[in-house]
Amino acid sequence: MFSLTKAIRISFFSTVVIISFYLATINSVRNFNWPQIHAVFSFEDDKAIIQEVSEKETFLRKGDIILAIDGSEIRSNLDLLRELWAKSLTSERIIVIERNGETLSEILYFSHRFSDTENILRVLLAALLFALGIFIFYKRMMIHSVRNLSYIFISLAYAVSVPISQRSGTDIWSILIPFWWAILFSMIPPLTLNFALRFPYKKKILKKRPYLAPLAYLPTALILPITLYTLWEGGLYKELENYPLYNTVYKLFTGYLLIYVVTAFFILFNVLRNPMQRKQKMQVLWFIYGSAIGLFPYMFLRILPKLFGYESLISWEAILVILFVVPISWAISVFAYQLFDVEIVINRSLVYFTVLSSLVILYILIIYVSSSYLGNYYDLNNRMFMTLTIVGAALLFEPARRRIQYLIDRFFYRDWYSYRKTLLQVGRQLSAISDTHSLYRELVKQLVEILYLKNAYIVEFVEEKPDNISTYRLSVAHGLTEEEIIESRSLTKGFDLDLSSPIMSRFIEKLNPIHTDQIWIFPDLPEDFRELRKDMDKIHTQMLVPIVLNNKLIGCLCLGAKRSGASFTYKDIQLLKSLQHEVCLAIKNSSLIQGLIEAERLASLGEMSAKIAHEINNPLTVIMMNAQLELEKEQDPDLQNTLNLIVKHSRHIKELTRRYMNLGKVENAQRKNLLMSDVLHSTVESLTPLGQLKHVNLIESYLKGESEVNGDFTSLEQVFRNLILNAVHATSAIPLRKIEVGIKTSSESGFSEAYVSDNGSGIPTNVIDKIFDPYFSTKKEDEGTGLGLAVVKDIIEVIHKGKVSVESEIDKGTVFKILIPTVNTA
């Protein structure tokens, strides 16, 4: 899709790349055979007067040649200039041309002659720096600020090659070259400092001081206009070395460069003091030491002495050889320690080299045709053609890149191409699964097989707490042993995350997977996430992928290390991000399907309950009526007590059948203000004989100052009766059976919390999500109907607008929690 912002960005960068590439390579090679020299001269009867070099000209050395040029009629005569230069090629003199016997001392521009060795070194180094710069710009990094390095490398490449790119004469290039150099070279210091500030050498430095990064560009904005003005005034009309303002600006610019670069390296050295893994440390070390070895000799042995008026302590040839350390150290960091993904380096290099080469060839071809043929018939300006060509190349860039990327992936990276198709097929398979738990299980299984992982698991949302704190717990796992799961207590019992923290906000909003190797780069890393990182390390987890639904983090996909020991590649991360959308759609579909299934189950349950209630109520009515008739007769007291019990429990059975008939329906229950402790105590009292019979120790624990709730006493009593009876059954195989019921302070404000806990066998993790489903039961067929917990959930959530949850550990016991809104919040 066409985007004006993208077109402008690509147009700008394409312009920088094409012009810089031309100046630093093509034009440099073309000008190998003659040095670039500008000066001021005049003629007297077209005769040149040759004089000796003055000792005061300290900026000259043996082999330097200066031509004195003046007058517009001479400036355009490039052939004459080259002829004059050729005649004085072996001379150690200055050519001074006089007009009317008066010598002109003003020099237009100075550039000394370079040796062929130096020229070759400059072009090779420039090409290498350009390749790194272009690659880093187009590679989407986890750390966005790394793209600054692309501009640093391009600026360095141009700074290295610009002296041999200058053309003699006074055409547009002689004006463009120094200006272009000043703009690009002046951006190196702030870009380097900005890049260094992105690393957490002090905790939360950018969070507390967000102005630091943009402030790094302020001196550049002040110095750059002064530099351009100096080049214009001193470079076009006077000898720069003899121009007072130039010397001042040169010292100012050099000092500014030294201060910024040294500060940036000081920050990067402090980065090494942070705790990090060996691979990460080696990445930073190779970058810092390689850059320091390559750049510091240039700054301290060449620039600094000149800044104080001394001769340089090192030759240009030596400087260029040392500068090769910079790209070499970066290459080691990339290939040996996986600073970048090596595979994507090759892939992207093929794509962008092909695209850029095609566009450069197209650009040169159009300019050649326009100047050689069209210019003979039409009054057209080459600069207009150049502008139109760059705009056209920018518009063609993205479509051409997509097509070439597809062809290269198809023919040179078939595994990658098939890999991507496989993951897309997995996404479609997941969308057909209706159960969320089964969807998670299938997802981790497929990812373990496709990515060749040692393990993978999913943690999902459990509950929300005050202050935007959410609790997450292990849902499904593949490749983890029971010992490894139990070892990480925070995963099985649940851990809290502050979703308002900067890193979690970025995690949810950007939907970017977080690799454990990259966690150290965040200066604002919260402590709870550090604890999660420790748990991830314990169970060998390296990648977190957010699962976000309706802007809420409902879970995290946690991926372990690869079986091969390789790191996650850029390709893996991009494909996981594309799979996120499929997973979220599958979860939405699953929720909708589960809702429909639940509605159908409740509808069928209502129909069945009505039939059962009808069959039970008919004989029950007869029994109750006969018992009431017998009570009207005079009988002995024992018989009357028995008949009263028959009537009482018949009415209770009748009420229960009515409840079953209304399962899944919101009804006008007989609600009133009450204390849940009263309901619990009544339930325990009625079940005490059963507890004594089963040798179960029933313990009650109530909270003083308990808040009232608005509820139906009968239905709540049914809830606690069902939970206690289930606990009695769960502890049947335990020698010392214990069930505790009570009221405690709720973790959520505005709720009264009751609980029923036991020390029984626990609920297996593979069925805990199904225990509230109607007709699901872990008991034998003749021991349960699977309706007890379904009724509990219906009464608490539908009638009382509360919450019911369960926590269980195998061989340790189970806890059911009931939360009902208090009277003030109901």
PDB file of N, CA and C in Angstrom, residues 53-61:
ATOM      1  N   VAL A  53      58.284  27.145  -3.917  1.00  0.00           N
ATOM      2  CA  VAL A  53      57.342  27.055  -2.791  1.00  0.00           C
ATOM      3  C   VAL A  53      57.882  27.843  -1.615  1.00  0.00           C
ATOM      4  N   SER A  54      57.051  28.664  -1.017  1.00  0.00           N
ATOM      5  CA  SER A  54      57.470  29.459   0.126  1.00  0.00           C
ATOM      6  C   SER A  54      57.515  28.602   1.389  1.00  0.00           C
ATOM      7  N   GLU A  55      58.483  28.881   2.256  1.00  0.00           N
ATOM      8  CA  GLU A  55      58.586  28.132   3.507  1.00  0.00           C
ATOM      9  C   GLU A  55      57.409  28.412   4.427  1.00  0.00           C
ATOM     10  N   LYS A  56      56.783  29.535   4.264  1.00  0.00           N
ATOM     11  CA  LYS A  56      55.641  29.871   5.105  1.00  0.00           C
ATOM     12  C   LYS A  56      54.424  28.995   4.778  1.00  0.00           C
ATOM     13  N   GLU A  57      54.412  28.347   3.634  1.00  0.00           N
ATOM     14  CA  GLU A  57      53.289  27.495   3.247  1.00  0.00           C
ATOM     15  C   GLU A  57      53.429  26.140   3.942  1.00  0.00           C
ATOM     16  N   THR A  58      53.281  26.132   5.261  1.00  0.00           N
ATOM     17  CA  THR A  58      53.535  24.915   6.045  1.00  0.00           C
ATOM     18  C   THR A  58      52.511  23.824   5.779  1.00  0.00           C
ATOM     19  N   PHE A  59      51.394  24.177   5.197  1.00  0.00           N
ATOM     20  CA  PHE A  59      50.376  23.155   4.933  1.00  0.00           C
ATOM     21  C   PHE A  59      50.717  22.322   3.700  1.00  0.00           C
ATOM     22  N   LEU A  60      51.763  22.706   2.944  1.00  0.00           N
ATOM     23  CA  LEU A  60      52.168  21.950   1.765  1.00  0.00           C
ATOM     24  C   LEU A  60      53.245  20.927   2.119  1.00  0.00           C
ATOM     25  N   ARG A  61      53.348  19.891   1.276  1.00  0.00           N
ATOM     26  CA  ARG A  61      54.424  18.915   1.418  1.00  0.00           C
ATOM     27  C   ARG A  61      54.911  18.544   0.026  1.00  0.00           C
TER      28      ARG A  61
END
